[in-house]
DNA sequence: ACCATCGGTGATAATAATGAACCGATAGAT
DNA sequence: ATCTATCGGTTCATTATTATCACCGATGGT
């Protein structure tokens, strides 16, 4: 069904940072012929997956997704579970909590919960997080099989800050560390002065499906806060994974067990 | 692009009331060959638009929509605007407020806001409202062009309650009344003992794109409350339509002007 | 032991998608 | 004022894709 794949490729050109795209540019981006691109756009428009800006003639994502997303959510809730967990996390840690899911081989930010204070890390819903530069990405990779790891690391390792690991072995160290600790921590590798701490979420097949993370101004991270964040993340990750019918792999259970020890 | 249309037809088989469907049944529902159905499902699965229940082998909607819905929402907000309006409505009227959008030629419930009281009308997000049996549907049709009206009334007019209008001329009267009043009111035609009151929302082309409604236990509807509901709905409909870049048609402006007269 | 149905597959026939050339319109450069 | 390049959009012969049917093993009720 290559036609379906092409339609999806088209849809995936749109992002937070490029919400409206003209016909010719879209054809260039996808590598499709202009005529073919147009045919896809018209077909998708008929189902409201694409809209056209009447003024600029540029295309953008439509409303069609909303209904399907609502049907999915009302029968197999995920966002509501994540949001509840994020709210608990942002209250408990007084820092920004966010959740991402692996969609289309990218870690897409699905929810954010901000603490009730002035100075806090910021992050947008819809943003796609680079694997190599974020704690969320490393936590995800650390508990993925080697093959899956390799398949996600095809993008070039862009440097977002001076602290972004751009060499493959630097990243490997990060991942190894995360696998060892049961969480990933990234100091200003995505945003300067912001430290991310993240844990994976698992699906029914014990493979990571996303991650749960806390982003905090680096200056505020005392040892006590660090430990609290990790414990809260472990607790919520366990709860969310269970609530969505996921299966925690053995390689990760040692950490959640460790948590039970602390609680006792 | 008939292949795209077929893929969409497949996706649209899933609903709140039928969230998981097996291969053979899906083939029967769509009229596609089983082999073709499977190919579509696999293609859609590769993009996470479809998931398979590992136990039952049945298929369900996937996570793929979430990312695209978030990108759309974060660049062209609609749900957040609707939810704000719904919350104001449910507080002001102390009744259940809900919003629907026309997606895939059906009125799909996108948001609901309940008042803080025990006895209230209920409604689920993701539910598709029948045009003929709901105030939302009639308000929508009343301000649609005759051609569009006809295109939406292709379904059989199911009887949901003893009060559901099932004859075409009964429905025409309802619609005519709504066009005259500037709002639609349905007494127990969808749920017994529940009265719905609805107004249309307009898009950039002055065509209805959805509706805003209040559902209340019929017994509570005093004349004073009725009037308050209509005024609140007009006010919010105007505000929402403007906020989303919509254009109120002349045929409807008389009502919102009337409102301004009341406010003064 | 039987029949019906399930999910799933593979080879050929029928159909649908492709893409180069072309249109009129618009905008910046000469 | 003219030339050139790009835009969004369309056409139709060519080509690649998708549809269909028969079939598989497995499951479950009779």
mmCIF file with all atom_site columns, C-alpha atoms in Angstrom, chain A residues 101-227:
data_model
loop_
_atom_site.group_PDB
_atom_site.id
_atom_site.type_symbol
_atom_site.label_atom_id
_atom_site.label_alt_id
_atom_site.label_comp_id
_atom_site.label_asym_id
_atom_site.label_entity_id
_atom_site.label_seq_id
_atom_site.pdbx_PDB_ins_code
_atom_site.Cartn_x
_atom_site.Cartn_y
_atom_site.Cartn_z
_atom_site.occupancy
_atom_site.B_iso_or_equiv
_atom_site.pdbx_formal_charge
_atom_site.auth_seq_id
_atom_site.auth_comp_id
_atom_site.auth_asym_id
_atom_site.auth_atom_id
_atom_site.pdbx_PDB_model_num
ATOM 1   C CA . UNK A 1 101 ? 5.130  9.098  22.848 1.00 0.00 ? 101 UNK A CA 1
ATOM 2   C CA . UNK A 1 102 ? 6.889  7.431  19.964 1.00 0.00 ? 102 UNK A CA 1
ATOM 3   C CA . UNK A 1 103 ? 4.815  8.378  16.946 1.00 0.00 ? 103 UNK A CA 1
ATOM 4   C CA . UNK A 1 104 ? 6.153  8.051  13.449 1.00 0.00 ? 104 UNK A CA 1
ATOM 5   C CA . UNK A 1 105 ? 9.609  7.176  14.768 1.00 0.00 ? 105 UNK A CA 1
ATOM 6   C CA . UNK A 1 106 ? 9.815  10.478 16.605 1.00 0.00 ? 106 UNK A CA 1
ATOM 7   C CA . UNK A 1 107 ? 9.297  11.283 20.258 1.00 0.00 ? 107 UNK A CA 1
ATOM 8   C CA . UNK A 1 108 ? 6.315  13.582 20.115 1.00 0.00 ? 108 UNK A CA 1
ATOM 9   C CA . UNK A 1 109 ? 5.431  15.701 23.141 1.00 0.00 ? 109 UNK A CA 1
ATOM 10  C CA . UNK A 1 110 ? 1.836  14.838 24.054 1.00 0.00 ? 110 UNK A CA 1
ATOM 11  C CA . UNK A 1 111 ? 1.357  16.661 27.306 1.00 0.00 ? 111 UNK A CA 1
ATOM 12  C CA . UNK A 1 112 ? 2.990  19.214 29.586 1.00 0.00 ? 112 UNK A CA 1
ATOM 13  C CA . UNK A 1 113 ? 2.139  20.283 33.110 1.00 0.00 ? 113 UNK A CA 1
ATOM 14  C CA . UNK A 1 114 ? 3.716  23.390 34.547 1.00 0.00 ? 114 UNK A CA 1
ATOM 15  C CA . UNK A 1 115 ? 4.304  24.039 38.232 1.00 0.00 ? 115 UNK A CA 1
ATOM 16  C CA . UNK A 1 116 ? 2.733  27.084 39.800 1.00 0.00 ? 116 UNK A CA 1
ATOM 17  C CA . UNK A 1 117 ? 5.828  29.240 39.944 1.00 0.00 ? 117 UNK A CA 1
ATOM 18  C CA . UNK A 1 118 ? 7.478  31.899 37.866 1.00 0.00 ? 118 UNK A CA 1
ATOM 19  C CA . UNK A 1 119 ? 10.802 30.448 36.851 1.00 0.00 ? 119 UNK A CA 1
ATOM 20  C CA . UNK A 1 120 ? 10.252 27.139 35.124 1.00 0.00 ? 120 UNK A CA 1
ATOM 21  C CA . UNK A 1 121 ? 11.390 25.187 32.115 1.00 0.00 ? 121 UNK A CA 1
ATOM 22  C CA . UNK A 1 122 ? 9.223  25.553 29.044 1.00 0.00 ? 122 UNK A CA 1
ATOM 23  C CA . UNK A 1 123 ? 8.245  23.090 26.357 1.00 0.00 ? 123 UNK A CA 1
ATOM 24  C CA . UNK A 1 124 ? 5.480  22.958 23.736 1.00 0.00 ? 124 UNK A CA 1
ATOM 25  C CA . UNK A 1 125 ? 2.967  20.249 23.037 1.00 0.00 ? 125 UNK A CA 1
ATOM 26  C CA . UNK A 1 126 ? 3.487  18.882 19.528 1.00 0.00 ? 126 UNK A CA 1
ATOM 27  C CA . UNK A 1 127 ? 7.252  19.403 19.707 1.00 0.00 ? 127 UNK A CA 1
ATOM 28  C CA . UNK A 1 128 ? 9.311  16.451 18.511 1.00 0.00 ? 128 UNK A CA 1
ATOM 29  C CA . UNK A 1 129 ? 12.205 15.703 20.819 1.00 0.00 ? 129 UNK A CA 1
ATOM 30  C CA . UNK A 1 130 ? 15.546 14.617 19.369 1.00 0.00 ? 130 UNK A CA 1
ATOM 31  C CA . UNK A 1 131 ? 16.658 11.294 20.823 1.00 0.00 ? 131 UNK A CA 1
ATOM 32  C CA . UNK A 1 132 ? 20.288 12.209 21.295 1.00 0.00 ? 132 UNK A CA 1
ATOM 33  C CA . UNK A 1 133 ? 19.795 15.585 22.943 1.00 0.00 ? 133 UNK A CA 1
ATOM 34  C CA . UNK A 1 134 ? 17.099 14.873 25.514 1.00 0.00 ? 134 UNK A CA 1
ATOM 35  C CA . UNK A 1 135 ? 16.715 12.813 28.659 1.00 0.00 ? 135 UNK A CA 1
ATOM 36  C CA . UNK A 1 136 ? 13.405 11.570 27.254 1.00 0.00 ? 136 UNK A CA 1
ATOM 37  C CA . UNK A 1 137 ? 15.157 10.273 24.164 1.00 0.00 ? 137 UNK A CA 1
ATOM 38  C CA . UNK A 1 138 ? 17.959 8.573  26.088 1.00 0.00 ? 138 UNK A CA 1
ATOM 39  C CA . UNK A 1 139 ? 15.578 6.975  28.586 1.00 0.00 ? 139 UNK A CA 1
ATOM 40  C CA . UNK A 1 140 ? 13.610 5.637  25.649 1.00 0.00 ? 140 UNK A CA 1
ATOM 41  C CA . UNK A 1 141 ? 16.653 4.297  23.832 1.00 0.00 ? 141 UNK A CA 1
ATOM 42  C CA . UNK A 1 142 ? 18.222 2.820  26.955 1.00 0.00 ? 142 UNK A CA 1
ATOM 43  C CA . UNK A 1 143 ? 15.447 0.253  27.287 1.00 0.00 ? 143 UNK A CA 1
ATOM 44  C CA . UNK A 1 144 ? 14.898 -0.408 23.595 1.00 0.00 ? 144 UNK A CA 1
ATOM 45  C CA . UNK A 1 145 ? 16.367 -3.409 21.805 1.00 0.00 ? 145 UNK A CA 1
ATOM 46  C CA . UNK A 1 146 ? 19.606 -2.796 19.914 1.00 0.00 ? 146 UNK A CA 1
ATOM 47  C CA . UNK A 1 147 ? 17.850 -3.034 16.539 1.00 0.00 ? 147 UNK A CA 1
ATOM 48  C CA . UNK A 1 148 ? 15.203 -0.499 17.482 1.00 0.00 ? 148 UNK A CA 1
ATOM 49  C CA . UNK A 1 149 ? 17.880 1.782  18.921 1.00 0.00 ? 149 UNK A CA 1
ATOM 50  C CA . UNK A 1 150 ? 19.718 1.757  15.639 1.00 0.00 ? 150 UNK A CA 1
ATOM 51  C CA . UNK A 1 151 ? 16.566 2.433  13.653 1.00 0.00 ? 151 UNK A CA 1
ATOM 52  C CA . UNK A 1 152 ? 15.810 5.575  15.641 1.00 0.00 ? 152 UNK A CA 1
ATOM 53  C CA . UNK A 1 153 ? 19.295 7.030  15.436 1.00 0.00 ? 153 UNK A CA 1
ATOM 54  C CA . UNK A 1 154 ? 19.255 7.636  11.704 1.00 0.00 ? 154 UNK A CA 1
ATOM 55  C CA . UNK A 1 155 ? 18.937 11.413 11.968 1.00 0.00 ? 155 UNK A CA 1
ATOM 56  C CA . UNK A 1 156 ? 22.037 13.548 12.127 1.00 0.00 ? 156 UNK A CA 1
ATOM 57  C CA . UNK A 1 157 ? 22.905 14.530 15.667 1.00 0.00 ? 157 UNK A CA 1
ATOM 58  C CA . UNK A 1 158 ? 22.224 18.244 15.597 1.00 0.00 ? 158 UNK A CA 1
ATOM 59  C CA . UNK A 1 159 ? 23.848 20.415 18.215 1.00 0.00 ? 159 UNK A CA 1
ATOM 60  C CA . UNK A 1 160 ? 21.154 22.288 20.130 1.00 0.00 ? 160 UNK A CA 1
ATOM 61  C CA . UNK A 1 161 ? 23.429 23.682 22.820 1.00 0.00 ? 161 UNK A CA 1
ATOM 62  C CA . UNK A 1 162 ? 27.166 23.516 23.522 1.00 0.00 ? 162 UNK A CA 1
ATOM 63  C CA . UNK A 1 163 ? 26.339 20.558 25.754 1.00 0.00 ? 163 UNK A CA 1
ATOM 64  C CA . UNK A 1 164 ? 24.561 18.452 23.130 1.00 0.00 ? 164 UNK A CA 1
ATOM 65  C CA . UNK A 1 165 ? 26.385 15.141 22.619 1.00 0.00 ? 165 UNK A CA 1
ATOM 66  C CA . UNK A 1 166 ? 27.213 15.021 18.911 1.00 0.00 ? 166 UNK A CA 1
ATOM 67  C CA . UNK A 1 167 ? 29.598 12.073 18.878 1.00 0.00 ? 167 UNK A CA 1
ATOM 68  C CA . UNK A 1 168 ? 28.145 8.584  18.769 1.00 0.00 ? 168 UNK A CA 1
ATOM 69  C CA . UNK A 1 169 ? 30.204 7.324  21.705 1.00 0.00 ? 169 UNK A CA 1
ATOM 70  C CA . UNK A 1 170 ? 29.197 10.262 23.886 1.00 0.00 ? 170 UNK A CA 1
ATOM 71  C CA . UNK A 1 171 ? 25.612 9.291  23.255 1.00 0.00 ? 171 UNK A CA 1
ATOM 72  C CA . UNK A 1 172 ? 26.366 5.636  23.924 1.00 0.00 ? 172 UNK A CA 1
ATOM 73  C CA . UNK A 1 173 ? 27.753 6.616  27.308 1.00 0.00 ? 173 UNK A CA 1
ATOM 74  C CA . UNK A 1 174 ? 24.610 8.572  28.094 1.00 0.00 ? 174 UNK A CA 1
ATOM 75  C CA . UNK A 1 175 ? 22.445 5.637  27.134 1.00 0.00 ? 175 UNK A CA 1
ATOM 76  C CA . UNK A 1 176 ? 24.581 3.159  29.047 1.00 0.00 ? 176 UNK A CA 1
ATOM 77  C CA . UNK A 1 177 ? 24.352 5.365  32.098 1.00 0.00 ? 177 UNK A CA 1
ATOM 78  C CA . UNK A 1 178 ? 20.577 5.568  31.777 1.00 0.00 ? 178 UNK A CA 1
ATOM 79  C CA . UNK A 1 179 ? 20.298 1.802  31.455 1.00 0.00 ? 179 UNK A CA 1
ATOM 80  C CA . UNK A 1 180 ? 22.416 1.428  34.578 1.00 0.00 ? 180 UNK A CA 1
ATOM 81  C CA . UNK A 1 181 ? 20.589 4.054  36.656 1.00 0.00 ? 181 UNK A CA 1
ATOM 82  C CA . UNK A 1 182 ? 17.045 3.362  35.507 1.00 0.00 ? 182 UNK A CA 1
ATOM 83  C CA . UNK A 1 183 ? 16.600 6.971  34.411 1.00 0.00 ? 183 UNK A CA 1
ATOM 84  C CA . UNK A 1 184 ? 18.279 9.396  32.040 1.00 0.00 ? 184 UNK A CA 1
ATOM 85  C CA . UNK A 1 185 ? 19.587 12.782 33.022 1.00 0.00 ? 185 UNK A CA 1
ATOM 86  C CA . UNK A 1 186 ? 20.618 15.446 30.530 1.00 0.00 ? 186 UNK A CA 1
ATOM 87  C CA . UNK A 1 187 ? 22.293 18.662 31.690 1.00 0.00 ? 187 UNK A CA 1
ATOM 88  C CA . UNK A 1 188 ? 21.534 21.477 29.296 1.00 0.00 ? 188 UNK A CA 1
ATOM 89  C CA . UNK A 1 189 ? 21.882 19.300 26.219 1.00 0.00 ? 189 UNK A CA 1
ATOM 90  C CA . UNK A 1 190 ? 18.608 20.482 24.674 1.00 0.00 ? 190 UNK A CA 1
ATOM 91  C CA . UNK A 1 191 ? 18.085 23.839 26.352 1.00 0.00 ? 191 UNK A CA 1
ATOM 92  C CA . UNK A 1 192 ? 20.872 25.607 28.190 1.00 0.00 ? 192 UNK A CA 1
ATOM 93  C CA . UNK A 1 193 ? 20.397 25.895 31.943 1.00 0.00 ? 193 UNK A CA 1
ATOM 94  C CA . UNK A 1 194 ? 17.700 23.220 31.873 1.00 0.00 ? 194 UNK A CA 1
ATOM 95  C CA . UNK A 1 195 ? 18.270 19.731 33.219 1.00 0.00 ? 195 UNK A CA 1
ATOM 96  C CA . UNK A 1 196 ? 15.990 16.951 32.101 1.00 0.00 ? 196 UNK A CA 1
ATOM 97  C CA . UNK A 1 197 ? 15.325 13.723 33.977 1.00 0.00 ? 197 UNK A CA 1
ATOM 98  C CA . UNK A 1 198 ? 13.353 10.989 32.249 1.00 0.00 ? 198 UNK A CA 1
ATOM 99  C CA . UNK A 1 199 ? 12.062 7.433  32.549 1.00 0.00 ? 199 UNK A CA 1
ATOM 100 C CA . UNK A 1 200 ? 10.547 5.148  29.910 1.00 0.00 ? 200 UNK A CA 1
ATOM 101 C CA . UNK A 1 201 ? 6.931  4.037  29.518 1.00 0.00 ? 201 UNK A CA 1
ATOM 102 C CA . UNK A 1 202 ? 6.287  0.517  28.256 1.00 0.00 ? 202 UNK A CA 1
ATOM 103 C CA . UNK A 1 203 ? 3.721  -1.057 25.952 1.00 0.00 ? 203 UNK A CA 1
ATOM 104 C CA . UNK A 1 204 ? 2.114  -4.488 26.065 1.00 0.00 ? 204 UNK A CA 1
ATOM 105 C CA . UNK A 1 205 ? 5.188  -5.998 24.370 1.00 0.00 ? 205 UNK A CA 1
ATOM 106 C CA . UNK A 1 206 ? 7.573  -4.637 27.033 1.00 0.00 ? 206 UNK A CA 1
ATOM 107 C CA . UNK A 1 207 ? 9.036  -2.234 24.498 1.00 0.00 ? 207 UNK A CA 1
ATOM 108 C CA . UNK A 1 208 ? 9.228  1.485  25.342 1.00 0.00 ? 208 UNK A CA 1
ATOM 109 C CA . UNK A 1 209 ? 6.366  3.480  23.847 1.00 0.00 ? 209 UNK A CA 1
ATOM 110 C CA . UNK A 1 210 ? 7.349  6.843  25.252 1.00 0.00 ? 210 UNK A CA 1
ATOM 111 C CA . UNK A 1 211 ? 8.759  8.597  28.266 1.00 0.00 ? 211 UNK A CA 1
ATOM 112 C CA . UNK A 1 212 ? 7.878  10.684 31.264 1.00 0.00 ? 212 UNK A CA 1
ATOM 113 C CA . UNK A 1 213 ? 10.185 13.536 32.212 1.00 0.00 ? 213 UNK A CA 1
ATOM 114 C CA . UNK A 1 214 ? 10.857 16.475 34.486 1.00 0.00 ? 214 UNK A CA 1
ATOM 115 C CA . UNK A 1 215 ? 12.565 19.579 33.131 1.00 0.00 ? 215 UNK A CA 1
ATOM 116 C CA . UNK A 1 216 ? 14.016 21.955 35.690 1.00 0.00 ? 216 UNK A CA 1
ATOM 117 C CA . UNK A 1 217 ? 16.337 24.957 35.798 1.00 0.00 ? 217 UNK A CA 1
ATOM 118 C CA . UNK A 1 218 ? 19.755 23.384 36.459 1.00 0.00 ? 218 UNK A CA 1
ATOM 119 C CA . UNK A 1 219 ? 20.464 25.839 39.246 1.00 0.00 ? 219 UNK A CA 1
ATOM 120 C CA . UNK A 1 220 ? 17.613 24.499 41.336 1.00 0.00 ? 220 UNK A CA 1
ATOM 121 C CA . UNK A 1 221 ? 18.640 20.857 41.216 1.00 0.00 ? 221 UNK A CA 1
ATOM 122 C CA . UNK A 1 222 ? 19.852 19.946 44.684 1.00 0.00 ? 222 UNK A CA 1
ATOM 123 C CA . UNK A 1 223 ? 20.704 16.342 45.494 1.00 0.00 ? 223 UNK A CA 1
ATOM 124 C CA . UNK A 1 224 ? 17.496 16.064 47.484 1.00 0.00 ? 224 UNK A CA 1
ATOM 125 C CA . UNK A 1 225 ? 15.382 17.331 44.593 1.00 0.00 ? 225 UNK A CA 1
ATOM 126 C CA . UNK A 1 226 ? 17.200 15.042 42.158 1.00 0.00 ? 226 UNK A CA 1
ATOM 127 C CA . UNK A 1 227 ? 16.347 12.039 44.252 1.00 0.00 ? 227 UNK A CA 1
#
